[in-house]
Coordinates of C-alpha atoms and ligand atoms in Angstrom, one line a residue:
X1 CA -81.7 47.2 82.7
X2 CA -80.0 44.8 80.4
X3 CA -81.6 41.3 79.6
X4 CA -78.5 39.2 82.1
X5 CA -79.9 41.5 84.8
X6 CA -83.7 41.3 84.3
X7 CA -83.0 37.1 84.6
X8 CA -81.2 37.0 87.3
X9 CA -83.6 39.4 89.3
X10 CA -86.0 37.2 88.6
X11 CA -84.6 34.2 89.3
X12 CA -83.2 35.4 92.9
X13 CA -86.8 37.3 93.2
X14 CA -88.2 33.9 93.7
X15 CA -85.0 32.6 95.3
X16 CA -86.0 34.7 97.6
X17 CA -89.4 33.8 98.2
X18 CA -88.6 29.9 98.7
X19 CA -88.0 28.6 95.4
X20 CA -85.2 26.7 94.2
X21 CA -83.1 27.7 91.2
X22 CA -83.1 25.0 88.6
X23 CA -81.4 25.2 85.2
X24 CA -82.7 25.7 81.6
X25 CA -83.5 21.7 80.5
X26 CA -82.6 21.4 76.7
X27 CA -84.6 22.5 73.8
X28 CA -85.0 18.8 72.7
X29 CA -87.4 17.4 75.1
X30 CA -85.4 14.4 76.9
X31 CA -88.0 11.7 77.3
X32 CA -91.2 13.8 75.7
X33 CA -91.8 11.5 72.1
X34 CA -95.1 14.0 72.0
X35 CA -93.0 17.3 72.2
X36 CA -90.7 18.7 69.1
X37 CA -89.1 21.3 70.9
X38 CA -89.0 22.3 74.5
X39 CA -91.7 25.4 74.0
X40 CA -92.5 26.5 77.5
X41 CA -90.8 26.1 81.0
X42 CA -93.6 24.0 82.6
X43 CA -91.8 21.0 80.1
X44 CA -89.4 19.8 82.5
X45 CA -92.0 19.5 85.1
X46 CA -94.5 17.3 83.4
X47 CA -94.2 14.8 85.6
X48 CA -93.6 16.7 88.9
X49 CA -96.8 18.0 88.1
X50 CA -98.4 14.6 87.3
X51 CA -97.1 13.5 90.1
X52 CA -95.3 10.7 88.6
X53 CA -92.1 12.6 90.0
X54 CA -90.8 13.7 93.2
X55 CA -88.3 16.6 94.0
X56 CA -86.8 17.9 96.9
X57 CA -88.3 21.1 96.4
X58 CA -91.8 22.5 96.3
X59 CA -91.0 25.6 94.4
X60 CA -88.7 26.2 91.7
X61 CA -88.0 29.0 89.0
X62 CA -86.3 28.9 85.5
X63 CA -85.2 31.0 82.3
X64 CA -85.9 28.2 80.2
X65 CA -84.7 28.3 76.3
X66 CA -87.2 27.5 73.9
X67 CA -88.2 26.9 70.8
X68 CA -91.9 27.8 69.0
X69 CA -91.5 26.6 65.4
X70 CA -93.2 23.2 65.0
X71 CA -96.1 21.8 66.7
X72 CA -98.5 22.8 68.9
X73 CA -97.1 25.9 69.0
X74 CA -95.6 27.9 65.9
X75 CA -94.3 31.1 66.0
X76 CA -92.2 30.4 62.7
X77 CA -94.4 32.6 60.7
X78 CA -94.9 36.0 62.7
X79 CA -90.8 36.2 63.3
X80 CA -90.2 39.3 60.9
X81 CA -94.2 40.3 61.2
X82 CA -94.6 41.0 65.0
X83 CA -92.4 43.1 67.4
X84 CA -92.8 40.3 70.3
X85 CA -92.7 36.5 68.6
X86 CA -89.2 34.5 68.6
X87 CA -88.6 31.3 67.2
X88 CA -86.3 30.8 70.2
X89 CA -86.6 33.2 73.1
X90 CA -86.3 32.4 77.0
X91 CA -89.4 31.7 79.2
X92 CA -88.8 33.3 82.9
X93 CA -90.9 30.8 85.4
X94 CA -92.0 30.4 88.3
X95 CA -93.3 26.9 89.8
X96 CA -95.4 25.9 92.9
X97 CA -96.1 22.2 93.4
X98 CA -98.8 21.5 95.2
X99 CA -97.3 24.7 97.3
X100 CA -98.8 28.3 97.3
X101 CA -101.6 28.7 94.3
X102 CA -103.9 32.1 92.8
X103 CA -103.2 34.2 95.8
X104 CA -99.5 34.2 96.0
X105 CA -98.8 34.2 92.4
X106 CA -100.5 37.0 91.8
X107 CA -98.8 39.0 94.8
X108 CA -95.5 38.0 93.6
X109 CA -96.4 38.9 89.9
X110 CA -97.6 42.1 90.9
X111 CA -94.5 42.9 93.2
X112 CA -92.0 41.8 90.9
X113 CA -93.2 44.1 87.9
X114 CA -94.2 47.2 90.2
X115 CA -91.4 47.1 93.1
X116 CA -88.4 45.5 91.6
X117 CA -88.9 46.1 88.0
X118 CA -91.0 49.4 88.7
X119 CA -93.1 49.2 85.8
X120 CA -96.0 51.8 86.4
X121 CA -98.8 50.4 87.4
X122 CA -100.9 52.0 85.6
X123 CA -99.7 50.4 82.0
X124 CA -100.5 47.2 83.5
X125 CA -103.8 45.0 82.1
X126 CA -104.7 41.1 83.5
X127 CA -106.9 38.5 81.9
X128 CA -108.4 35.8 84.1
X129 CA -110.7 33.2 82.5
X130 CA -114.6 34.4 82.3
X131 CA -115.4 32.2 85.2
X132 CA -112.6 32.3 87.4
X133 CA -113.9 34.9 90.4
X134 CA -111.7 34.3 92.6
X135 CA -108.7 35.7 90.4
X136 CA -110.6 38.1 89.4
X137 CA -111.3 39.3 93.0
X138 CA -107.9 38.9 94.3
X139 CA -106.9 41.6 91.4
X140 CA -109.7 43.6 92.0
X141 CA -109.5 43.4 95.8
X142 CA -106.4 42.4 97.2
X143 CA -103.8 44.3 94.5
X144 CA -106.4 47.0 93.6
X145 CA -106.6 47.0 89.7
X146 CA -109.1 48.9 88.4
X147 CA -111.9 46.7 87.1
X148 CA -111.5 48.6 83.5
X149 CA -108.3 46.8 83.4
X150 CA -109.3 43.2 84.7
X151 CA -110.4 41.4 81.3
X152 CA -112.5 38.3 81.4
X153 CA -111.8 36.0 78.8
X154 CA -114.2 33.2 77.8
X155 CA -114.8 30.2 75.6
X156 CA -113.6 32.3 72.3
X157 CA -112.2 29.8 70.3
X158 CA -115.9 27.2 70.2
X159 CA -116.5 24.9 72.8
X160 CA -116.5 25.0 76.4
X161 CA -112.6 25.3 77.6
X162 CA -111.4 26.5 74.9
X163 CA -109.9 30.0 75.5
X164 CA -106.7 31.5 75.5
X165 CA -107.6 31.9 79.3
X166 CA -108.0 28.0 80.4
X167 CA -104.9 26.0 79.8
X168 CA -104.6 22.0 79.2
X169 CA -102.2 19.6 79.1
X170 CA -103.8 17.3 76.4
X171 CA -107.4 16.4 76.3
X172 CA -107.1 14.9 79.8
X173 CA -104.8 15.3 83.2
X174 CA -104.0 18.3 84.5
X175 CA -105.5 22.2 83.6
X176 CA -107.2 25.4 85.1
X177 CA -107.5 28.9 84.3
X178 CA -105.2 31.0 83.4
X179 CA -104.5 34.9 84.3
X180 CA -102.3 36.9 81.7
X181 CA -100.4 40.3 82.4
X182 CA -100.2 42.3 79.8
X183 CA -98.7 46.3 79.3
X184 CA -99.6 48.9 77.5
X185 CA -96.8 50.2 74.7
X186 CA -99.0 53.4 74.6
X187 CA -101.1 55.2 71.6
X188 CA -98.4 55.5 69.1
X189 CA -98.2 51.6 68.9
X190 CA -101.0 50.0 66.8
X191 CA -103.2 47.2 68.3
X192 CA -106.1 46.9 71.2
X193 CA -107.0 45.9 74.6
X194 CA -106.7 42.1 75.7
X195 CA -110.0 40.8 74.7
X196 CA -110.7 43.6 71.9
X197 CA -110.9 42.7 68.3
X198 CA -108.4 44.7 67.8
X199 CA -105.7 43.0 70.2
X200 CA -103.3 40.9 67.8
X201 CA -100.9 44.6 67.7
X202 CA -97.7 44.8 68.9
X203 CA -99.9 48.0 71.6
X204 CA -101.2 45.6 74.3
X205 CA -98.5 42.9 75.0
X206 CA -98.9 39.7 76.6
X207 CA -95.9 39.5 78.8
X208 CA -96.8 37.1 81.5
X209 CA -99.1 33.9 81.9
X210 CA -99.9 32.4 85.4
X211 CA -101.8 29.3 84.8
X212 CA -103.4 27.6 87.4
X213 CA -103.5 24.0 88.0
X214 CA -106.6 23.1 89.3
X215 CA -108.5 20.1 87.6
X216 CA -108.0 16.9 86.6
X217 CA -110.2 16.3 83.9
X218 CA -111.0 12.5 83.0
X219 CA -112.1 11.1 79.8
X220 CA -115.8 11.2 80.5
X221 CA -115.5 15.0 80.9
X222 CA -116.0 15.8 84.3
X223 CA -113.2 18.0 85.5
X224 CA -112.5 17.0 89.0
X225 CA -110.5 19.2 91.5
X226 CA -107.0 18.6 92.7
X227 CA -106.2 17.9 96.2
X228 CA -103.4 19.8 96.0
X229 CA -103.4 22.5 93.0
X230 CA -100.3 24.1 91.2
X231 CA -99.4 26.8 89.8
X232 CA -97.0 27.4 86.2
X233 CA -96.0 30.5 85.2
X234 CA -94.1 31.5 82.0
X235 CA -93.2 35.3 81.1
X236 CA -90.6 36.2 77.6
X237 CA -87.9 37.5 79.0
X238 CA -87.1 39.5 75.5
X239 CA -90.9 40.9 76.1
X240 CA -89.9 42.1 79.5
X241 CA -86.3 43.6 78.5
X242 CA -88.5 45.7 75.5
X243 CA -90.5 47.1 78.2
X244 CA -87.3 47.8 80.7
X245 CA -85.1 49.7 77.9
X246 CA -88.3 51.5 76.7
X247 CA -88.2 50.2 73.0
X248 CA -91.4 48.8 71.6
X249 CA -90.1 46.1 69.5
X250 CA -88.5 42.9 71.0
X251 CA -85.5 43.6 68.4
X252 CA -84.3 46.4 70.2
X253 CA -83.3 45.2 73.2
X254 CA -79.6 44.7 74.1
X255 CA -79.3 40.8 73.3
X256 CA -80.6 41.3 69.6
X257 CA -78.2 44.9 69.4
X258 CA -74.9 43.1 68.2
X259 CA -76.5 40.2 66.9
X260 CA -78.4 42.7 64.0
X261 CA -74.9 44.5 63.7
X262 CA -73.2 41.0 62.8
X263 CA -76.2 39.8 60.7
X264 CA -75.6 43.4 58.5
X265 CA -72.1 43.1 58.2
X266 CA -72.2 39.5 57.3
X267 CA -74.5 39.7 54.5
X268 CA -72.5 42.9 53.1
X269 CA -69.1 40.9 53.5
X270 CA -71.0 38.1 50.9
X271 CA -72.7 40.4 48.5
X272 CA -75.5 42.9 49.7
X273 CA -75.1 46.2 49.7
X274 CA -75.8 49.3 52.3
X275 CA -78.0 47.2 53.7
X276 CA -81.3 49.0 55.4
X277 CA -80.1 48.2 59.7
X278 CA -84.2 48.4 59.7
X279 CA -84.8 45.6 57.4
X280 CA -87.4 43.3 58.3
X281 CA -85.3 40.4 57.1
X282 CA -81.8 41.1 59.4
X283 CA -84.3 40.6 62.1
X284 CA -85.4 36.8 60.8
X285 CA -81.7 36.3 60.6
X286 CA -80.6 37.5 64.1
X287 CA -83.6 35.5 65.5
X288 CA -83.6 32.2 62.9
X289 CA -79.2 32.0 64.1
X290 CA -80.8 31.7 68.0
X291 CA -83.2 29.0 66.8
X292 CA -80.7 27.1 64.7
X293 CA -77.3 27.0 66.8
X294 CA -79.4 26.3 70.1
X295 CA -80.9 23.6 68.5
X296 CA -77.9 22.1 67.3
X297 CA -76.1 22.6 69.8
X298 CA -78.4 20.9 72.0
X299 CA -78.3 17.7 69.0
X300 CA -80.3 18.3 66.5
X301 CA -78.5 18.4 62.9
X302 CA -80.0 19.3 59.8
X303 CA -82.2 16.8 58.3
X304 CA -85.0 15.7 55.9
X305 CA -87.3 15.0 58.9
X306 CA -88.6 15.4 62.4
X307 CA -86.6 17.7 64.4
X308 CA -83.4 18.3 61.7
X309 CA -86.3 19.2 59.0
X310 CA -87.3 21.8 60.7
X311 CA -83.9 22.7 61.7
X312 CA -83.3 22.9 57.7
X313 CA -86.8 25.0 57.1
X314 CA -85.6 27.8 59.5
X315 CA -82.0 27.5 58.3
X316 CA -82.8 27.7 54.8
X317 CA -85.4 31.0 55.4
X318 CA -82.6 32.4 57.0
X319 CA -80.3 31.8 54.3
X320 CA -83.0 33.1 51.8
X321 CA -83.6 36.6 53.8
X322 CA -79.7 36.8 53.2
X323 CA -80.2 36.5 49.6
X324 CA -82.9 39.0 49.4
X325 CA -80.6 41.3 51.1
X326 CA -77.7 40.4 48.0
X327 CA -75.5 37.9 49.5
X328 CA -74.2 35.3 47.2
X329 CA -72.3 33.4 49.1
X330 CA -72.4 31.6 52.7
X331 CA -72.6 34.1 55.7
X332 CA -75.2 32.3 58.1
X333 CA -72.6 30.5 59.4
X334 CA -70.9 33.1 60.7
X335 CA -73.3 34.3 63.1
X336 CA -72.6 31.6 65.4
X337 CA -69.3 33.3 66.9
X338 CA -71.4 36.7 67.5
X339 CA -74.1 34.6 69.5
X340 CA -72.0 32.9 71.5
X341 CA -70.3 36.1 72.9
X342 CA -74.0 37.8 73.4
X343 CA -75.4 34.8 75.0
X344 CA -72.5 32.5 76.0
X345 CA -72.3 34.1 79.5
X346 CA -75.9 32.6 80.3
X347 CA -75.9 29.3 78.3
X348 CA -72.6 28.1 78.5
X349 CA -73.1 25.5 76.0
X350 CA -73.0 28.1 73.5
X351 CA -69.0 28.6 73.8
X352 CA -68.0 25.0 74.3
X353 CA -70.1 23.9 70.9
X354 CA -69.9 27.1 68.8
X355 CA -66.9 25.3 66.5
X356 CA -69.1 22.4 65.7
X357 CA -72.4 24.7 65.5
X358 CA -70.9 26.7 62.9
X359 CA -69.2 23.7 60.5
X360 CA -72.7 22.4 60.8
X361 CA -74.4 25.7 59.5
X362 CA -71.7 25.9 57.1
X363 CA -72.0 22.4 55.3
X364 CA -75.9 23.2 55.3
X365 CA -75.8 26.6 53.9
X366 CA -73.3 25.5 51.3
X367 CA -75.2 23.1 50.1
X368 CA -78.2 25.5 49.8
X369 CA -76.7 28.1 47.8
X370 CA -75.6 25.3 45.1
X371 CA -79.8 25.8 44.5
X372 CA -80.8 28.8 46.0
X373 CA -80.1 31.0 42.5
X374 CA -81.8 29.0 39.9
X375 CA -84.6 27.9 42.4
X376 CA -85.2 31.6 43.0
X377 CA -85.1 32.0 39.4
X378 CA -87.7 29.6 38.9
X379 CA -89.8 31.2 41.6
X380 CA -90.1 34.5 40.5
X381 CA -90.3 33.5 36.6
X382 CA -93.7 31.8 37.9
X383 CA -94.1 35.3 40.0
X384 CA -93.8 37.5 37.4
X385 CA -97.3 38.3 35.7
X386 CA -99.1 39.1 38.7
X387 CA -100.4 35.3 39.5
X388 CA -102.3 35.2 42.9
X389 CA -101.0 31.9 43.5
X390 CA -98.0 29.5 42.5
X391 CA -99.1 25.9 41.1
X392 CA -98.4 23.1 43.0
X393 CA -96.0 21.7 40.5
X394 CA -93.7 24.3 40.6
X395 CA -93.9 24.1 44.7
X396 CA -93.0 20.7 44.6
X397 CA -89.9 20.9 41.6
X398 CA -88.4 23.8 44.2
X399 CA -89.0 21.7 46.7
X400 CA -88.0 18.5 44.8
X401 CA -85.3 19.8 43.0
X402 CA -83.8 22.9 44.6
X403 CA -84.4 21.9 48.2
X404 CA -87.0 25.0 49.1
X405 CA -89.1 23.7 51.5
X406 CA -92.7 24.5 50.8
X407 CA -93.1 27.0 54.0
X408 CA -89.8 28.8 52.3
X409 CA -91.7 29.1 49.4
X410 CA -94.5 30.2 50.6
X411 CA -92.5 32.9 53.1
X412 CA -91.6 34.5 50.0
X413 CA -95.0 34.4 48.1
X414 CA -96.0 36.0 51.5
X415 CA -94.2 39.1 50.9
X416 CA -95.8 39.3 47.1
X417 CA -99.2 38.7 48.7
X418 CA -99.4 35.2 46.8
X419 CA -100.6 32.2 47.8
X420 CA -99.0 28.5 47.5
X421 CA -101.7 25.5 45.8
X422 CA -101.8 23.5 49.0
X423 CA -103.8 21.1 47.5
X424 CA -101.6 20.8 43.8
X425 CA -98.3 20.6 45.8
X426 CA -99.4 17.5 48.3
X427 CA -101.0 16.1 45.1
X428 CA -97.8 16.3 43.3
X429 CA -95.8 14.7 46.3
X430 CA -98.2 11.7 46.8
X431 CA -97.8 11.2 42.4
X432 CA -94.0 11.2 43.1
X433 CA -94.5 8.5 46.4
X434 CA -96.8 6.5 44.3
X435 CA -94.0 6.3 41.0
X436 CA -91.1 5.6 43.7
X437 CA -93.2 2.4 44.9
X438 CA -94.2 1.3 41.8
X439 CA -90.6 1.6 40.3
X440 CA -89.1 -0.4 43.5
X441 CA -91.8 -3.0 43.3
X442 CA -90.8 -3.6 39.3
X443 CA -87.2 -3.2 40.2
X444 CA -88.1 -6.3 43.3
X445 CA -90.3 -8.3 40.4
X446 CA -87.4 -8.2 37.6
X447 CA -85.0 -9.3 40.0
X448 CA -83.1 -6.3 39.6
X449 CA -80.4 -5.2 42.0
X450 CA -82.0 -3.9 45.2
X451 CA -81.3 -4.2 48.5
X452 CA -82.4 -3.7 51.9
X453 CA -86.3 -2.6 52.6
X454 CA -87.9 0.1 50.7
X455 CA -88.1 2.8 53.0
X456 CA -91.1 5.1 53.3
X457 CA -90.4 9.3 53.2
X458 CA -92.0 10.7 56.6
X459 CA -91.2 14.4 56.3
X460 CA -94.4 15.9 54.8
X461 CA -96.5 13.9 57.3
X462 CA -94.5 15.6 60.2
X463 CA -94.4 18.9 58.3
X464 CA -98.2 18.8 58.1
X465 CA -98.9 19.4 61.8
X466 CA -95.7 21.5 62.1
X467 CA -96.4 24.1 59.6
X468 CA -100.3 24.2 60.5
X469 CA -99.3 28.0 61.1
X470 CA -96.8 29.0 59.2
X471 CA -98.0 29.2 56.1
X472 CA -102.0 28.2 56.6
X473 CA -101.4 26.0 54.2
X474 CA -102.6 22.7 55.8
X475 CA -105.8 22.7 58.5
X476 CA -104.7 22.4 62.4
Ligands
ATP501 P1 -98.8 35.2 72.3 O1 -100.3 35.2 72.6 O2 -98.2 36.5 72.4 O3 -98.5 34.4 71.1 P2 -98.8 33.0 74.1 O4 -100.1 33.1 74.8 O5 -98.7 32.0 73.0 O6 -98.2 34.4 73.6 P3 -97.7 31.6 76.4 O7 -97.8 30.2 75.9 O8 -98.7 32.0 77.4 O9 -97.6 32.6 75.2 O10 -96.2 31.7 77.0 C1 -95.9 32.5 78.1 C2 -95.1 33.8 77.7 O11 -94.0 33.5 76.9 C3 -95.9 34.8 77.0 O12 -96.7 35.6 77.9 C4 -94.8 35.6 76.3 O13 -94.3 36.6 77.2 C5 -93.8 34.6 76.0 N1 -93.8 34.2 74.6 C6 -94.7 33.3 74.1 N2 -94.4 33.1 72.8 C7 -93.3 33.8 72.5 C8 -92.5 34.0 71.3 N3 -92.8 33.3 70.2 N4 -91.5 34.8 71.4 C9 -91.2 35.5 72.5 N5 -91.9 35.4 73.7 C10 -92.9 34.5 73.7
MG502 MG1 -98.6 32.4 71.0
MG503 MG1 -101.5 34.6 74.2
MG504 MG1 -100.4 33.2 76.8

């Protein structure tokens, strides 16, 4: 079943079962300052489910684009890594507000995946959250799981609501327990049971997650129960295709097919040779060219903060992987065209923008392999030697002066099993802060020419909390 079938079954699935149809919002966040990127379908809902907005419907259903590479969540790092994370993929949902809740859900999760989609039910594992019985017993009871495959999942991650398994909005409002579906690849795919130490393989995958709206929880604590509780679900519609066309990896499905083709034959066309078609880096191409034309088509552009610097950081990895492979000159760029015919179909946006998407890749990419060359030269003089880790001087001069952001820099230390100086490389960005001040303050007291208000550089502040992840090189 190809991916344009698989999300329209199960958007006219829950068509079917009352819910309204509603389209994909952007993956810029309209009116969400909080939010960098639209990163799960629930988004657009926010204040339905707040009740600070009314529809006329009580049930809808989405394929909702977004993007995981900033923020709360940050999938940046495992594209290239893991068969199953995206830095753009689609999020299949399903909605109830203040409508059906556990029960339902979980009958309509269950029939979608064993009648329509026929998955056998035997691959199929659920997690509910350690206390939440009553999911528990409607998969034990009413859809007859085996208890071997019903996972309880507590307070894992320290402190009491803290699991993968109970879901909040912030630190107050809305949240409840979740229950995850996840199936089994089989034995010759490395990784463990939900639950198990083992679990973070590419063997047991996570493909759907029905959270369940249930409290309010209030400042003081108490979590108090909702008069009328909801229900969000979110399930990767790439996850589901892998398991459809029987591949294991996320990258084999249909939608990624021509797009690894074109990311091949681009790179050859500027420089590489016989490339591998199983290189790890075509596949953080063919997924980095999703991230970066949805986003600008949707208005972003690329940038030196906020939302068009980490436009730039996954641009500029992209562009990088291409150089590993040999190319020389711009071929990002051209990826745009491709994409559009894959995906245009669904998101129409795609066609109408794909001119400007791609002179806005271009201008960017040109401009990065003006540096990329002696930067990379720079970066693996300090390599050579077997160093474990690369000084924060030299971070910050490719970063300074050659325009490699420090996640770029560490992406390829990655693959050498070398560390970035976290510490050495802020240290060196607050010395050059500290000089620009102090020269614009003696430039202000001389009387020399300046105009206008000194302005202050945000973009490491806002690439703190975004590349938490990525690179592990600043805390959470
Ligand atoms: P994982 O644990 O695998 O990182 P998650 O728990 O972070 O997934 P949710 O926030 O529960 O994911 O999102 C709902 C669903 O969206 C997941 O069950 C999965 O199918 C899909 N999904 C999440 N992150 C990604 C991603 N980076 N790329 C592709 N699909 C994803
Ligand atoms: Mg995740
Ligand atoms: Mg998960
Ligand atoms: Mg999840």
């Amino acid at each position: 079943m190809k991916a344009a079938e698989i999300r329209s079954t199960f958007l006219h699935f829950f068509e079917s079962k009352g819910h309204t149809i509603v389209s994909s919002s952007p993956v810029i966040p309209g009116d969400d300052p909080t939010l960098l990127f639209t990163n799960a379908g629930m988004n657009q809902f926010k204040d339905v489910f707040l009740g600070f907005d009314k529809r006329p419907y009580s049930r809808a259903t989405t394929s909702q684009k977004c993007i995981r590479a900033g923020g709360k969540h940050n999938d940046l790092d495992n594209v290239g890594y893991t068969a199953r994370h995206h830095t753009f993929f689609e999020m299949l949902g399903n909605f109830s507000f203040g409508d059906y809740f556990k029960k339902d859900a979980i009958a309509y999760a269950w029939e979608l995946l064993t009648v329509h989609f026929k998955l056998p039910k035997d691959k199929l594992w659920a997690t509910v959250y350690a206390e939440d019985d009553e999911a528990y017993d409607i998969w034990l009871k009413d859809i007859g799981l085996p208890a071997e495959r019903i996972v309880r999942i507590g307070d894992n991650k320290g402190g009491r609501y803290m699991s993968d398994n109970f879901w909040m909005m912030g630190d107050t409002g809305p949240c409840g327990p979740c229950s995850e579906i996840f199936y089994d690849h089989g034995p010759e795919v490395a990784g463990g049971p939900p639950g198990s130490p083992e679990q973070d393989g590419d063997r047991y995958i996570e493909i759907w997650n029905n959270v369940f709206m249930q409290f309010n929880r209030t400042d003081d604590g108490v979590m108090h129960p909702l008069p009328k509780p909801s229900v969000d679900t979110g399930m990767g519609l790439e996850r589901l295709a892998a398991v459809l066309q029987h591949v294991h990896s996320n990258y084999e499905i249909d939608l990624f097919a021509q797009l690894l083709a074109a990311a091949k034959g681009a790179v050859e066309a500027s420089g590489g040779t016989d490339v591998d078609p199983a290189s790890p880096s075509l596949k953080v191409i063919a997924d980095h060219i999703r991230a970066c034309t949805f986003t600008i088509v949707d208005g972003v552009i690329p940038g030196n903060e906020g939302r068009g610097y980490v436009l730039r950081r996954i641009a500029r990895r992209a562009i990088r992987h291409g150089y590993k492979l040999g190319a020389r000159k711009p071929f990002f760029y051209t990826l745009v065209a491709p994409l559009a015919a894959v995906m245009g179909e669904a998101y129409p946006e795609l066609k109408r923008d794909a001119d400007r998407a791609t002179a806005v890749l271009k201008a960017e990419e040109e401009r990065f392999f003006q540096t990329i060359q002696h930067g990379m030269e720079i970066l693996e003089a300090a390599l050579a030697g077997g160093t474990q880790q690369i000084d924060g001087d030299t971070a910050f001069k490719l970063h300074d002066t050659f325009g490699f952001p420090v996640d770029l820099t560490g992406d390829v230390c990655r693959e050498r099993g070398v560390t970035v100086d976290e510490v050495g490389f802020n240290a060196a960005m607050n010395r050059q802060r500290e000089q620009a001040r102090a020269s614009a303050k003696f430039k202000m007291a001389a009387g020399l020419a300046y105009e206008g208000t000194p302005t202050t550089f945000h973009g490491y502040e806002h690439l703190v909390c975004e590349t938490s992840k990525v690179t592990a090189l600043y805390v959470d």
